[in-house]
Every structure is written in structure tokens, then in C-alpha cells.
Coordinates of C-alpha atoms in Angstrom, one line a residue:
Chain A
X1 CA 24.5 -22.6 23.5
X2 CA 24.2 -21.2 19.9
X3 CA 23.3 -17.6 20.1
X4 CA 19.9 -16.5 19.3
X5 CA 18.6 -13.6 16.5
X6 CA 15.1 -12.6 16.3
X7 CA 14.0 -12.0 12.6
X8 CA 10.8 -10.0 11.9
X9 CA 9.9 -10.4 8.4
X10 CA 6.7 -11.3 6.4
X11 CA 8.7 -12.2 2.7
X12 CA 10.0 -16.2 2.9
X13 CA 12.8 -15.3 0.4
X14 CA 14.6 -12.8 2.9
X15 CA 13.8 -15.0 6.1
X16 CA 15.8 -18.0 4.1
X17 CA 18.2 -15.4 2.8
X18 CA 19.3 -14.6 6.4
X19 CA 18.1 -17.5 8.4
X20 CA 20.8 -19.5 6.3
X21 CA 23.5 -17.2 6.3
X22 CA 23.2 -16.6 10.1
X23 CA 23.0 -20.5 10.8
X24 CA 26.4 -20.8 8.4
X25 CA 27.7 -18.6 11.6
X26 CA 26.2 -21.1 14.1
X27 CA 23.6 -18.6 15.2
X28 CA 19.8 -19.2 15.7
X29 CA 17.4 -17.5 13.7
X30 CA 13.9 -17.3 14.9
X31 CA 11.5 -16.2 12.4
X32 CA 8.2 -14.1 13.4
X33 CA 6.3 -13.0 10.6
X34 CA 4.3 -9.7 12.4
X35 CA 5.3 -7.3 14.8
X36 CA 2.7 -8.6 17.0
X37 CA 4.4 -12.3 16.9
X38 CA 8.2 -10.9 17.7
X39 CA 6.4 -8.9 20.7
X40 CA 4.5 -12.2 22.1
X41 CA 8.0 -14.1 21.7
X42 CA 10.0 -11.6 24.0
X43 CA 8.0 -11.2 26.3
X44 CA 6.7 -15.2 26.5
X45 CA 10.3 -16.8 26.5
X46 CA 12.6 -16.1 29.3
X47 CA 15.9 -15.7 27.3
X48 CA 16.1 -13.3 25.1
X49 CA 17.6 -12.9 21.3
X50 CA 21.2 -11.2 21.2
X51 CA 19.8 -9.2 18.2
X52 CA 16.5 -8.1 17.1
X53 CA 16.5 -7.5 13.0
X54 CA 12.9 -6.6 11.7
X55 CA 11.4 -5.4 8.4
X56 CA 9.4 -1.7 8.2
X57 CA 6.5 -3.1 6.0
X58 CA 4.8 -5.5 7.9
X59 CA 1.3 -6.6 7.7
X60 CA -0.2 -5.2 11.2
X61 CA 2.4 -2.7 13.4
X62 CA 5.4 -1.7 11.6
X63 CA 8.8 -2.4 12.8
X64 CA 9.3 1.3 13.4
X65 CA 7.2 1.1 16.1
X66 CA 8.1 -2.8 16.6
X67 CA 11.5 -1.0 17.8
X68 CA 10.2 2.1 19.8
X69 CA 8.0 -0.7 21.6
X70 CA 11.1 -3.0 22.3
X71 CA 13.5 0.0 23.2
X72 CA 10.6 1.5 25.4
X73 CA 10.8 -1.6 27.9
X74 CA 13.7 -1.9 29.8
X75 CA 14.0 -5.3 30.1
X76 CA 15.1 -5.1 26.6
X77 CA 16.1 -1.8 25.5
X78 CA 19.5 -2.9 25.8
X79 CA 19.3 -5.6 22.5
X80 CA 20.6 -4.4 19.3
X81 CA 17.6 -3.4 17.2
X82 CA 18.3 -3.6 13.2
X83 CA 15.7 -2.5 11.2
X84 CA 15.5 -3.4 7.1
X85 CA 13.9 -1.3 5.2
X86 CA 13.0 -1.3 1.4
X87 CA 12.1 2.3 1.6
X88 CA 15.1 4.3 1.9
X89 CA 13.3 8.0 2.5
X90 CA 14.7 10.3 5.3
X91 CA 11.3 10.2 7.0
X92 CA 12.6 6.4 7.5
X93 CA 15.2 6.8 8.7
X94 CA 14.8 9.5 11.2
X95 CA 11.9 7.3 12.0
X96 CA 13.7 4.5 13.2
X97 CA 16.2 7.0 15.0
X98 CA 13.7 8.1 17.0
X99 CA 12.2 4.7 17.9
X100 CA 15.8 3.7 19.1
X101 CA 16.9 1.5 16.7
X102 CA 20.6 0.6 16.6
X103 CA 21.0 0.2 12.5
X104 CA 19.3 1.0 9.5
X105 CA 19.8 -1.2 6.9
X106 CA 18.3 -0.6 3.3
X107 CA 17.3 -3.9 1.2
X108 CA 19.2 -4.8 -1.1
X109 CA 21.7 -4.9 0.9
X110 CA 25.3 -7.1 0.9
X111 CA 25.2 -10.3 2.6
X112 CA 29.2 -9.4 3.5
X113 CA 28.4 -6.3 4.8
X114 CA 25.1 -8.0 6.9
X115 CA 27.5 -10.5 8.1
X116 CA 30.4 -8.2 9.8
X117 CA 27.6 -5.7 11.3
X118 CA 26.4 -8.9 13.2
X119 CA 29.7 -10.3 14.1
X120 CA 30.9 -6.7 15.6
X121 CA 27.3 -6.7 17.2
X122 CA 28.2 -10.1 18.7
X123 CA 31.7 -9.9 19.6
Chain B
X1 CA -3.1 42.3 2.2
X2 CA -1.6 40.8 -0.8
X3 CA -0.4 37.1 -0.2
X4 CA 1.9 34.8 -2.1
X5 CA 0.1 32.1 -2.6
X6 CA 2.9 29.5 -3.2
X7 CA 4.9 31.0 -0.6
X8 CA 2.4 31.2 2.0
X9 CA 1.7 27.3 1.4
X10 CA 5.2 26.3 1.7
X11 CA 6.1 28.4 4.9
X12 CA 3.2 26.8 6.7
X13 CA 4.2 23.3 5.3
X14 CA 8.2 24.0 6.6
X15 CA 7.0 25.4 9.6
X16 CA 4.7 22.8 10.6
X17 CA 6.8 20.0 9.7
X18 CA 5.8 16.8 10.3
X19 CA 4.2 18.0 13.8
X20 CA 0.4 16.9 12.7
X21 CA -2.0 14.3 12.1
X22 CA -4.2 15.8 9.6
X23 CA -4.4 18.4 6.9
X24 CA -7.5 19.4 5.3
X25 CA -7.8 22.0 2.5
X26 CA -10.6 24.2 2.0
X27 CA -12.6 27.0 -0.7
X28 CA -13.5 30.1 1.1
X29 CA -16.8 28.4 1.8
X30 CA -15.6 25.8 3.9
X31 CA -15.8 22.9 1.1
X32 CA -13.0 20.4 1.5
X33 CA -11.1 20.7 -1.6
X34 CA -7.7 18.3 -0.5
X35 CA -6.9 16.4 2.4
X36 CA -4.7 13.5 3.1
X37 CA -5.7 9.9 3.9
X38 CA -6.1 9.9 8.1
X39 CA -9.5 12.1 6.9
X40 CA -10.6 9.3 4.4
X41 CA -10.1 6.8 7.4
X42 CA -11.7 9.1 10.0
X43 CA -14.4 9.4 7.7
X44 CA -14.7 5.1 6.4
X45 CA -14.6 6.3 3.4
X46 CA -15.4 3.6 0.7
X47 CA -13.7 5.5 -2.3
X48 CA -11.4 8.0 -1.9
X49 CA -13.0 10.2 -3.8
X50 CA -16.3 10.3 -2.0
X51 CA -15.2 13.2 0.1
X52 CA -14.4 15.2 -2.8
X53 CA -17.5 13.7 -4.7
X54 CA -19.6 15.5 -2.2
X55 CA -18.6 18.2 -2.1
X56 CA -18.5 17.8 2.2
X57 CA -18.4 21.1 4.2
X58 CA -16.1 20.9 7.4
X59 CA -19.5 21.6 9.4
X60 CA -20.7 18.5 8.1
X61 CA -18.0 16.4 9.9
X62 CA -16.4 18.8 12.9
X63 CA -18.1 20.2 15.6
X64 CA -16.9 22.9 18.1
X65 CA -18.7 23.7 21.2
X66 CA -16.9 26.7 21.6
X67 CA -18.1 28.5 18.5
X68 CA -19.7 27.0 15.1
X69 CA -17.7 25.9 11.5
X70 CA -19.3 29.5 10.2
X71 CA -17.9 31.5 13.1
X72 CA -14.3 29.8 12.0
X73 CA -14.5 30.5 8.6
X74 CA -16.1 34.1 8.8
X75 CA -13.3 35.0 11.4
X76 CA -10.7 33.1 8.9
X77 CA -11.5 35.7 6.2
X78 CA -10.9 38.5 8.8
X79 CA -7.5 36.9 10.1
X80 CA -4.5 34.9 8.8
X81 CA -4.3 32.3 11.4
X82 CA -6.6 30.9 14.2
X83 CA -6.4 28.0 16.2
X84 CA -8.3 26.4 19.2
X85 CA -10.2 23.2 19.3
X86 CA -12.7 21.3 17.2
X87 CA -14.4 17.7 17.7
X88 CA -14.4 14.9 14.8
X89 CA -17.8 13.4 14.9
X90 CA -17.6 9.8 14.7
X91 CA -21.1 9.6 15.3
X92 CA -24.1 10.7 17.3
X93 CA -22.3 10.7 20.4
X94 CA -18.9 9.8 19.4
X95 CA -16.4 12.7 19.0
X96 CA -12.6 12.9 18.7
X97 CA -11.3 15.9 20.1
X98 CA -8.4 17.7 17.8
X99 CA -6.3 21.0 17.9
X100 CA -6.3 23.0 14.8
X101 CA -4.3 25.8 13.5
X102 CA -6.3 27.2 10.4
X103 CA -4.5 29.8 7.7
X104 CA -5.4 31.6 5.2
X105 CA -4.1 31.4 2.2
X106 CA -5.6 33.0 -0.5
X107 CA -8.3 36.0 -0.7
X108 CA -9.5 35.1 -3.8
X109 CA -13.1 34.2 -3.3
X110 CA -12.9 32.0 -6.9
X111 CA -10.0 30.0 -6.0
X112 CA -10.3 26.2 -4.7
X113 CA -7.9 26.7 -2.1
X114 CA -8.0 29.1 1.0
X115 CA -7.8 28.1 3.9
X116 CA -5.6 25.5 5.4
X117 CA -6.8 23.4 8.5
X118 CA -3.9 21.3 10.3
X119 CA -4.9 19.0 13.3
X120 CA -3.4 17.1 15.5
X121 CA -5.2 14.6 17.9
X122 CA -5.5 15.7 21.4
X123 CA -5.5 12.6 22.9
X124 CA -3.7 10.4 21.3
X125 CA -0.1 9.0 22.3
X126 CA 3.6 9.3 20.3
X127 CA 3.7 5.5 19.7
X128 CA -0.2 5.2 18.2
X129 CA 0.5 7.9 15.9
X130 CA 1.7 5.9 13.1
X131 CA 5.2 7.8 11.6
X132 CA 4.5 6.2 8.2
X133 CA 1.2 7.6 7.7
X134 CA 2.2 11.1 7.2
X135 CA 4.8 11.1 5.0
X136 CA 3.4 10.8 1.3
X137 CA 1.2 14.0 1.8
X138 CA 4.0 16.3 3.0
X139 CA 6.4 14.9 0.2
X140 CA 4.3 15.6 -2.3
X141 CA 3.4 19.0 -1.0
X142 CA 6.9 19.8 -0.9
X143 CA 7.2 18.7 -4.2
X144 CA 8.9 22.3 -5.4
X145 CA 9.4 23.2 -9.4
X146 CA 6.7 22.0 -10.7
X147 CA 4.4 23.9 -8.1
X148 CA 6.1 27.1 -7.5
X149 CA 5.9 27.9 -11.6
X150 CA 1.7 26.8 -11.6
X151 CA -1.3 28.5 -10.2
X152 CA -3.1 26.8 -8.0
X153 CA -6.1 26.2 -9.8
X154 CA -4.3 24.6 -12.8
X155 CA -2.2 22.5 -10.3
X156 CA -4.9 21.2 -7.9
X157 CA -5.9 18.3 -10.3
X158 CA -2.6 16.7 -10.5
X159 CA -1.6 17.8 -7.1
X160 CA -4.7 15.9 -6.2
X161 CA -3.9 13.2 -8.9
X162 CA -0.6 12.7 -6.6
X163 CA -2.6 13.3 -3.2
X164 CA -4.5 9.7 -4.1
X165 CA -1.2 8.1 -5.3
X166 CA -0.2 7.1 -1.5
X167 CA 2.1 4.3 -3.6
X168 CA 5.6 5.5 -3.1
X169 CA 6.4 3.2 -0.5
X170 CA 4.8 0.1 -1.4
X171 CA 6.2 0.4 -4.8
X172 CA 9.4 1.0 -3.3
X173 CA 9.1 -2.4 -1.4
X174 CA 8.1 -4.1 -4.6
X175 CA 11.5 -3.7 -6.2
X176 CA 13.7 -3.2 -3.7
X177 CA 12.4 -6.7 -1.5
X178 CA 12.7 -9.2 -4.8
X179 CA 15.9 -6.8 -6.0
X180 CA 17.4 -8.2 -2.1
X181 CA 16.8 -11.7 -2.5
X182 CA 18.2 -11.8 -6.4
X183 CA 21.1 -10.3 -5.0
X184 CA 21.5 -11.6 -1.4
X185 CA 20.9 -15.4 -2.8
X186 CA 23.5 -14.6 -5.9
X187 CA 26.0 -13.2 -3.0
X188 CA 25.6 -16.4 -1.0
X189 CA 25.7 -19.1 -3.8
X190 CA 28.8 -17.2 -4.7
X191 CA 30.7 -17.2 -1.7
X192 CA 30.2 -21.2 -1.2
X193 CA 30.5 -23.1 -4.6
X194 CA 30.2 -26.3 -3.3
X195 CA 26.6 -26.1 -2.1
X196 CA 24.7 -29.1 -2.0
X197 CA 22.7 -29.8 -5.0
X198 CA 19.0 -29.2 -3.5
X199 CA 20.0 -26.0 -1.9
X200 CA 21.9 -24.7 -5.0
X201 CA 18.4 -25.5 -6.8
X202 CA 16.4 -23.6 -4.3
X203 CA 18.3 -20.8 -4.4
X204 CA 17.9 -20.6 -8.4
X205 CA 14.3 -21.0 -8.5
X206 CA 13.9 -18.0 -6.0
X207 CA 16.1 -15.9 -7.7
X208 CA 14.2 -17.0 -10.8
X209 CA 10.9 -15.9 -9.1
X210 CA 12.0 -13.3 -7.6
X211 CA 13.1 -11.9 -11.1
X212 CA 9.9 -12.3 -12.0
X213 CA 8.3 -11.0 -9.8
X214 CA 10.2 -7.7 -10.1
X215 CA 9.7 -7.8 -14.1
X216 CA 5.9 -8.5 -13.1
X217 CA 5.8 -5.4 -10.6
X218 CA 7.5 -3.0 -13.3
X219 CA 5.2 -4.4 -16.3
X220 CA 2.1 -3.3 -13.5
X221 CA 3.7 0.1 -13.5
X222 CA 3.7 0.8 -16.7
X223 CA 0.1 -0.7 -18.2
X224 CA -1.4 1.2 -15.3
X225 CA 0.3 4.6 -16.3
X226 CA -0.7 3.9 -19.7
X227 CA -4.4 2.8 -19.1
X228 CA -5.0 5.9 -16.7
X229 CA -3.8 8.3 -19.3
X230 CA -6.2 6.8 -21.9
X231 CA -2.7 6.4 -23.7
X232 CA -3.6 2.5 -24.5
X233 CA -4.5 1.3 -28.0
X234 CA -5.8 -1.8 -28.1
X235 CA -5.5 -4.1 -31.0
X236 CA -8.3 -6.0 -31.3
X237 CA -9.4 -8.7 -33.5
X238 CA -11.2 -11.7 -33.7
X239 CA -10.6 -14.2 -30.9
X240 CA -12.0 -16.7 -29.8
X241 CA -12.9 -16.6 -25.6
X242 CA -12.2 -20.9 -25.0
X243 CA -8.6 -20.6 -26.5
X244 CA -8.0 -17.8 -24.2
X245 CA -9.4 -19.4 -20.9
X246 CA -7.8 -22.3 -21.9
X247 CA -4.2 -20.7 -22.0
X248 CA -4.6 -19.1 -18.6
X249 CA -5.6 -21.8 -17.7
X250 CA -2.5 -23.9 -18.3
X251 CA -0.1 -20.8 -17.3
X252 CA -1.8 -21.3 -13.6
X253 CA -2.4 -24.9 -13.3
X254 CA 1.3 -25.5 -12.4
X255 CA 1.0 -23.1 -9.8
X256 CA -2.0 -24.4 -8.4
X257 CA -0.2 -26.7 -5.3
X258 CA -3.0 -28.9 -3.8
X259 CA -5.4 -26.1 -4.8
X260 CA -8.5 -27.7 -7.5
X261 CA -8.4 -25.4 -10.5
X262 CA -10.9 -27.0 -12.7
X263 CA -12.2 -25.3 -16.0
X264 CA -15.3 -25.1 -17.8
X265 CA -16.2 -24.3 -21.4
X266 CA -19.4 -24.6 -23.8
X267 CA -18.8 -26.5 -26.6
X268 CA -19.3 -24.3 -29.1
X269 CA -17.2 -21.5 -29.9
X270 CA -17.6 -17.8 -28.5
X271 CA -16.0 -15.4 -30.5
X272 CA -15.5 -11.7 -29.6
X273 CA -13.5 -8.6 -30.8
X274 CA -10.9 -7.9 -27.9
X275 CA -7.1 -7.7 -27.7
X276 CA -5.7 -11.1 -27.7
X277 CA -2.7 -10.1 -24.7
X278 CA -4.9 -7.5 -23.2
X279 CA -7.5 -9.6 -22.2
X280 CA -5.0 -12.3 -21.2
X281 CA -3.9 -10.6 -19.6
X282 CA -7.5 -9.6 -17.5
X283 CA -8.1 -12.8 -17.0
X284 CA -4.6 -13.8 -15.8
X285 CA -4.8 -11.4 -13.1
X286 CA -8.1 -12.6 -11.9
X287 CA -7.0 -16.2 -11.3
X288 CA -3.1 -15.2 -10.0
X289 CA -5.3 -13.3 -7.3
X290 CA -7.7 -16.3 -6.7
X291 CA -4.6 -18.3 -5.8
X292 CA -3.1 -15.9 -3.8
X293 CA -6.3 -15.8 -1.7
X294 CA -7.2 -19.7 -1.8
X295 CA -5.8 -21.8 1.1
X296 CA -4.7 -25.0 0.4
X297 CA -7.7 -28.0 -0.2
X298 CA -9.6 -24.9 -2.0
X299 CA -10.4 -24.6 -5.4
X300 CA -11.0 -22.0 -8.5
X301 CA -13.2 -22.3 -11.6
X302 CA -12.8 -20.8 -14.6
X303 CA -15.9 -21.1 -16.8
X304 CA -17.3 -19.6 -19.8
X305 CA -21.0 -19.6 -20.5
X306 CA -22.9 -18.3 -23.5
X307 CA -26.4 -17.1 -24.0
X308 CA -27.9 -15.2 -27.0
X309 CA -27.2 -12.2 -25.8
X310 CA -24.0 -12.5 -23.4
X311 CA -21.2 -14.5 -22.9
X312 CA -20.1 -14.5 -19.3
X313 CA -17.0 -15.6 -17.4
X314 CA -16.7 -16.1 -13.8
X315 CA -13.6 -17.0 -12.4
X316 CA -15.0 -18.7 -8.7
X317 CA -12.9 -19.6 -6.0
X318 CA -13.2 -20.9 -2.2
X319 CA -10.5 -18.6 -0.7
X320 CA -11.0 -15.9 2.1
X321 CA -13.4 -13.6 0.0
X322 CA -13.4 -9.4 0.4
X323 CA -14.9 -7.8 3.6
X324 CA -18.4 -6.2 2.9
X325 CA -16.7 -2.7 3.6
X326 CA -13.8 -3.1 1.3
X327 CA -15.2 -4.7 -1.6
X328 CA -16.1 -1.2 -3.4
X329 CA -12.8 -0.6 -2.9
X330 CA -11.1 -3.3 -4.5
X331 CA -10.2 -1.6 -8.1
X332 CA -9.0 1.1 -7.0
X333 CA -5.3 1.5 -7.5
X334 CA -2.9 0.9 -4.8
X335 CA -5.6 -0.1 -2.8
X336 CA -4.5 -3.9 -0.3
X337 CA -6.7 -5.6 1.8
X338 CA -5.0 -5.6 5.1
X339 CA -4.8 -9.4 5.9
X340 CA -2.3 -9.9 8.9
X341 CA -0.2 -13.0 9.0
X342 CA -0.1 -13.5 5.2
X343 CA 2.7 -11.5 2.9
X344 CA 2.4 -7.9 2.2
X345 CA 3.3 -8.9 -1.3
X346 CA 1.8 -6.8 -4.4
X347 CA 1.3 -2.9 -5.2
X348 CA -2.1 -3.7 -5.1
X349 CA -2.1 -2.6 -9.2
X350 CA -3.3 -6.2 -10.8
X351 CA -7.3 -5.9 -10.0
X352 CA -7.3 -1.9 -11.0
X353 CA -5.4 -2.5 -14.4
X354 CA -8.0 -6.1 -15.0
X355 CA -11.1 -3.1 -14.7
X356 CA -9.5 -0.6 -17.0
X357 CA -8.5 -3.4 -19.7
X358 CA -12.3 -4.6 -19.5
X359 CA -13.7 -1.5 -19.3
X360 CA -11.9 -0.2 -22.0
X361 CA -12.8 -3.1 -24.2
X362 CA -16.9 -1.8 -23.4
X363 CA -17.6 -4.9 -21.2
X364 CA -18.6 -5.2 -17.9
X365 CA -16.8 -6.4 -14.7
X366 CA -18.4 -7.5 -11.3
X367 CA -17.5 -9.4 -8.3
X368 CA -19.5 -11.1 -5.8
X369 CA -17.8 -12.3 -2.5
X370 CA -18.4 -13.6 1.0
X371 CA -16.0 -12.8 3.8
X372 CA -14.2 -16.7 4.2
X373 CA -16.0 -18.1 1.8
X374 CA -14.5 -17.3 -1.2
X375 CA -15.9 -14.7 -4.3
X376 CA -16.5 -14.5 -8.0
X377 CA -15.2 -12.4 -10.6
X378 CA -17.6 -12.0 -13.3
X379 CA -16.7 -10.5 -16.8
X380 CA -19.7 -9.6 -19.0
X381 CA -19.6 -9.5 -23.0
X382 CA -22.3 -8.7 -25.4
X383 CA -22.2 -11.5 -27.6
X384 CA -22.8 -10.1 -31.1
X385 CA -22.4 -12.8 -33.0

């Protein structure tokens, strides 16, 4: 069974960006486009996603508390959280420290360096 | 006792950190002089000015039930810092109870600025209090050289200027989101040559918008910097309004996917002195924005008409129209209407620079719209011809 990567983000460009760089790796990508979407997902489907990437900006909650949500509930706590953010202020940051969040990626970033930090995460 | 002003500021700032909900600045009189934007929401403000505009007392919008807004202030003039608890009235019987720490920080009875109120909400739990939200006021407060060498009283209308420019971060997502995909997509057609056709062609195209888009978002920046500084010249000259609605509309039509933009002219020619890109320009922003709010099987109408004494253009469409309570708001700069599911795209810059252009130009702008049913811009122009 392939393995499975939630991806919360509202721009189509960066869902296709990493959608089809994640499915070159034989990985699922399932897209939500709001905070409230991703939540409804994990806690509607009974398998969950190996990795949880979202986006800061997002129209309705942000991922920043997207994250402290999903890290709050123990049933889930445990999956990698990555948040992408294209706002790279300290305030950010320790932000999505506090919420729990396992990586903190700022956009742009390199698709190489996207890549390994998901294959570490999965191996 | 004699303070420093610009030290007593910061050491409250650094010492409060980013431990509050709400900061409110106030004249020795209780007059809300600064404040940062959880007050404009508290208070449904339409503009953000309005608080300012009205010169609103703190008694006008807390209550205490301990001891009055007077009793604070009076007791704030004796001491440097007080604290306790105060009530945001929603409404008649609607309150929000907060904690406040109030400082003094300057004696001077002329200045703008004396006392400092910070809140926090009593009730209120770590996860609803929204991290992002506090942010761009305590940057820009901590903004450090050009403060410290300024009095306050100089400072307070660009500090203020800045206080309303809560842009950093969407601006920030503006460049940096297109500025991902150019590269990400560049990266990935890179690293496999032998792509198929159709997907190497997709991947162009949104690096190609996506360039765009970013040269788009930086163009915004600067006209609005320029228009809000009055530093604008236009160059205007004798043009003729059909040629111009007829470019626009060919720049858009492409664009238009199973959307109906139709256009409309007089026959006869309507001639005004404008500046040809500048007003382009206007009226290019008016109909990108009607197709970024027109669902599918809608459609847009661009039409001119002409009387003796005004020429008028609407630009009309079917799409999901302004909320009654954020229409006022709609030129202001920065300003987005929240619309969850559809893409956070845009500074929200393109409706704010189409009102200085026309307004700089001496005509008029208006809009009528209907929540889900679609609006209408409407540009007025004397016709003096």
C-alpha cells in the first residue's frame, strides 16, 4: 500500500508542485485546501497520513494552529507535522514550535532538500 | 518624576512581550490615540480609522464595575502602573471580561500619548488566541532607530501610518508563494528531461504565471507607494474611453473560461482627458477582480454610456458580490474579504490603487453589490465635451 501524505494548501501551483514530486516517490498525496478540511479528513478516515505538511496562510484556521490542534490529540500527535511557510519571521517560527510541529520549512524552498526531509521522515 | 519617554515605551513593550491580546494607547484624557487591530475587530469597525476619527474615549467602550474609566485615569496620573479588571461592551448586555495593566508614560498633559492600556482576555483559551494576530503591532513598535531619535508627537503619524499597514505578511506570501513554484517547477523539470510533452507544457505555463504574478504583486507595491505619497504625475491627454474598454477588454477575454464577458459601447465617441496606462490600468483591475469573483456559467459587462453631462462605466458581473458589512471597506489597502475555500491569493492592493487612480483623475468611483448575486463597479466622468 502506497504511503499516504496529507497536504494542506489553498495555492494549486504548490499542491501540483508537491503532489507530483511525492507521487514520482510512489507516495499519496491528499490535497485539503483549509485547515478545517485536513481536520474533517483525520478524524473521518480510519487510517491515517504518515505525514502531515500544511501551509501558515490559509483561508479560515491557520496551519499554526492546524498543528497545535493535530499534536493536541493523541491519536495523532505522533505524525510528523511540516509546516510551509512564506513568512519567515521569528514569531513564525517559534509559533509553530510551540504548536508542536516537527519542521519548518520556508517557501521557496528546494524540491531536493523537500525530498530527503520526507524520505528520512519515512524511512 | 521625570520619565523617558522612549525608554519607558520600550521597557513595557520588552517586558510584556508577546503575553497580550490588546494594546490601546491613550492622551491623558482617556482618548484612544493608537491601538492595534483585535480593538478595530472588537469594535466592527467599518474603517480603520473610525476609532481614531472619533475621537472614542475608553469610557465609551469599557466598563468596570469595580470603579469607573475616570477613577482609572485620575489614579493613572497619580501612579505609574495599575492593573485589575475591565469589561469590553459588546453591547447592552454583552460584555467581554479583560485584565489590564495600564502605564504611564508621559506627564506631559499636551502630548498624544500617556498612558498605555494592555489587555489580555480573561476567558479565552491558548489555541483561540490566534499567534498571528499580534505580531505586526509589536514589530513595528519595536521598530528601534528611527523611533528612539523622534519625539513622539512628530513620530505618531507614521508610527500610526505603519500601525494600519498590517501587510507584512501577506506581502510576504505574495512573493515568496509564486517565487516557490517558479523555482520548485524549474527544480523538477530539471531533474527529469524527458518529461512528457503535456506535463513539460504545464509546468511552463505556471512558471509563466506565476512570474507574472510576482511582477504583478511588485508593480501593486510600488503604484500604491507612489499614489499614497501624492508622488504620481499623471500624463494626461486626449483619449478616447471605447478604445480603452475595448483593449481591456481583449486582455481579459482570454481569460474569461466559460465565464460571458460581453461588452458594450455607444456609438459615438467619448473623449476625456485622463492618463492613457493609468486608467487602463483602473479599469483592468476592475474586471481581473470580477473574474476572480465570477464562478463559472457567470458573466461580466463592461459598458460605457454617455449623457450630456456624464459618461459612465459600469463594469457588472454575476459573481459572489461584497457582504453589506465589508463593502465600505473594500478600498482600503490591504484590506481581503475572507472567503474560505477559495485562494488567499492577492495583497488585497488592486481595488485601493483603481480609487486613487480615479480619484486622482477628479472622477468618481462607486460600487453597488449584493451578497451572491454579483456587484457593479461604476466610474463616473464629467463629460466636457
Amino acid at each position: 500500500m502506497k504511503k499516504e501524505i496529507l497536504l494542506v494548501e489553498d495555492e494549486k501551483a504548490i499542491q501540483l508542485l508537491i503532489s507530483y514530486n511525492l507521487e514520482k516517490l510512489k507516495y499519496k498525496t491528499i490535497i485539503k485546501e483549509t485547515a478545517e478540511e485536513g481536520l474533517e479528513f483525520l478524524e473521518m478516515n480510519e487510517s491515517l497520513p504518515q505525514i502531515i505538511i500544511t501551509d501558515v496562510l490559509l483561508p479560515g484556521m491557520n496551519g499554526i494552529n492546524f498543528c497545535k490542534l493535530v499534536k493536541s490529540n493523541p491519536s495523532m500527535s505522533h505524525i510528523p507535522v511540516i509546516i510551509l511557510s512564506s513568512v519567515d519571521f521569528d514569531f513564525y517560527r517559534e509559533g509553530a514550535e510551540k504548536a508542536g510541529a516537527d519542521y519548518f520549512l520556508t517557501k521557496p524552498f528546494r524540491i531536493k532538500d523537500f525530498i530527503n526531509l520526507i524520505q528520512n521522515l519515512l524511512s | 518624576m521625570n520619565y523617558s519617554k522612549k525608554n519607558n515605551f520600550f521597557e513595557i513593550l520588552n517586558n510584556e512581550g508577546k503575553n497580550f491580546d490588546m494594546i490601546i494607547v491613550t492622551d491623558s484624557g482617556g482618548v484612544i490615540k493608537l491601538y492595534n487591530n483585535v480593538l478595530s475587530q472588537l469594535c466592527n469597525s467599518a474603517n480603520k480609522d473610525e476609532i481614531l476619527l472619533q475621537e472614542i474615549n475608553l469610557n465609551q467602550l469599557f466598563k468596570s464595575d469595580e470603579q469607573t474609566i475616570n477613577d482609572i485615569i485620575n489614579e493613572l496620573h497619580k501612579s505609574n502602573i495599575i492593573e485589575g479588571k475591565l469589561d469590553f461592551a459588546l453591547s447592552y448586555n454583552q460584555r467581554i471580561p479583560l485584565d489590564y495593566k495600564a502605564y504611564k508614560i508621559s506627564e506631559d498633559l499636551e502630548s498624544q500619548f500617556n498612558f498605555i492600556f494592555i489587555f489580555k482576555f480573561s476567558e479565552i483559551s491558548d489555541i483561540e488566541r490566534d499567534p498571528l494576530e499580534q505580531e505586526p503591532f509589536l514589530r513595528r513598535l519595536n521598530k528601534s532607530d528611527e523611533i528612539t531619535n523622534n519625539d513622539y508627537s512628530v513620530l505618531s503619524l507614521d508610527e500610526l501610518e505603519r500601525l494600519k499597514e498590517d501587510f507584512l505578511s501577506n506581502v510576504s506570501h505574495e512573493l515568496r508563494t509564486p517565487l516557490a513554484s517558479i523555482i520548485g517547477f524549474t527544480e523538477t523539470l530539471k531533474s527529469d528531461p524527458n518529461l512528457p510533452k503535456d506535463i513539460l507544457l504545464e509546468f511552463l505555463d505556471i512558471i509563466l504565471n506565476e512570474g507574472k504574478r510576482l511582477a504583478a504583486t511588485i508593480n501593486d507595491l510600488l503604484d500604491v507607494s507612489q499614489l499614497y505619497k501624492g508622488q504620481l504625475t499623471l500624463q494626461k491627454k486626449v483619449i478616447e474611453i471605447q478604445s480603452i474598454l475595448k483593449g481591456v477588454y481583449e486582455r481579459y477575454k482570454p481569460l474569461a473560461n466559460n465565464i460571458n464577458l460581453a461588452i458594450s459601447l455607444p456609438e459615438k465617441p467619448c473623449f476625456i482627458l485622463a492618463d492613457d496606462s493609468k486608467f487602463t490600468q483602473a479599469i483592468g483591475n476592475l474586471v481581473s477582480n470580477a473574474l476572480k469573483f465570477t464562478p463559472e456559467g457567470g458573466s461580466i459587462d463592461i459598458i460605457l454610456k454617455s449623457s450630456n453631462k456624464y459618461f459612465t462605466i459600469e463594469i457588472k458581473d454575476t459573481g459572489l458580490g461584497i457582504p453589506k458589512n465589508e463593502i465600505d471597506k473594500i478600498f482600503d489597502r490591504f484590506y481581503k474579504i475572507n472567503r474560505p475555500g477559495l485562494e488567499t491569493r492577492g495583497v488585497g492592493l488592486g481595488l485601493a490603487i483603481t480609487k486613487k487612480i480615479i480619484e486622482q483623475h477628479n472622477f468618481q468611483i462607486e460600487v453597488e453589490s449584493e451578497e451572491n448575486k454579483g456587484s457593479i463597479f461604476r466610474i463616473i466622468i464629467p463629460n466636457k465635451s
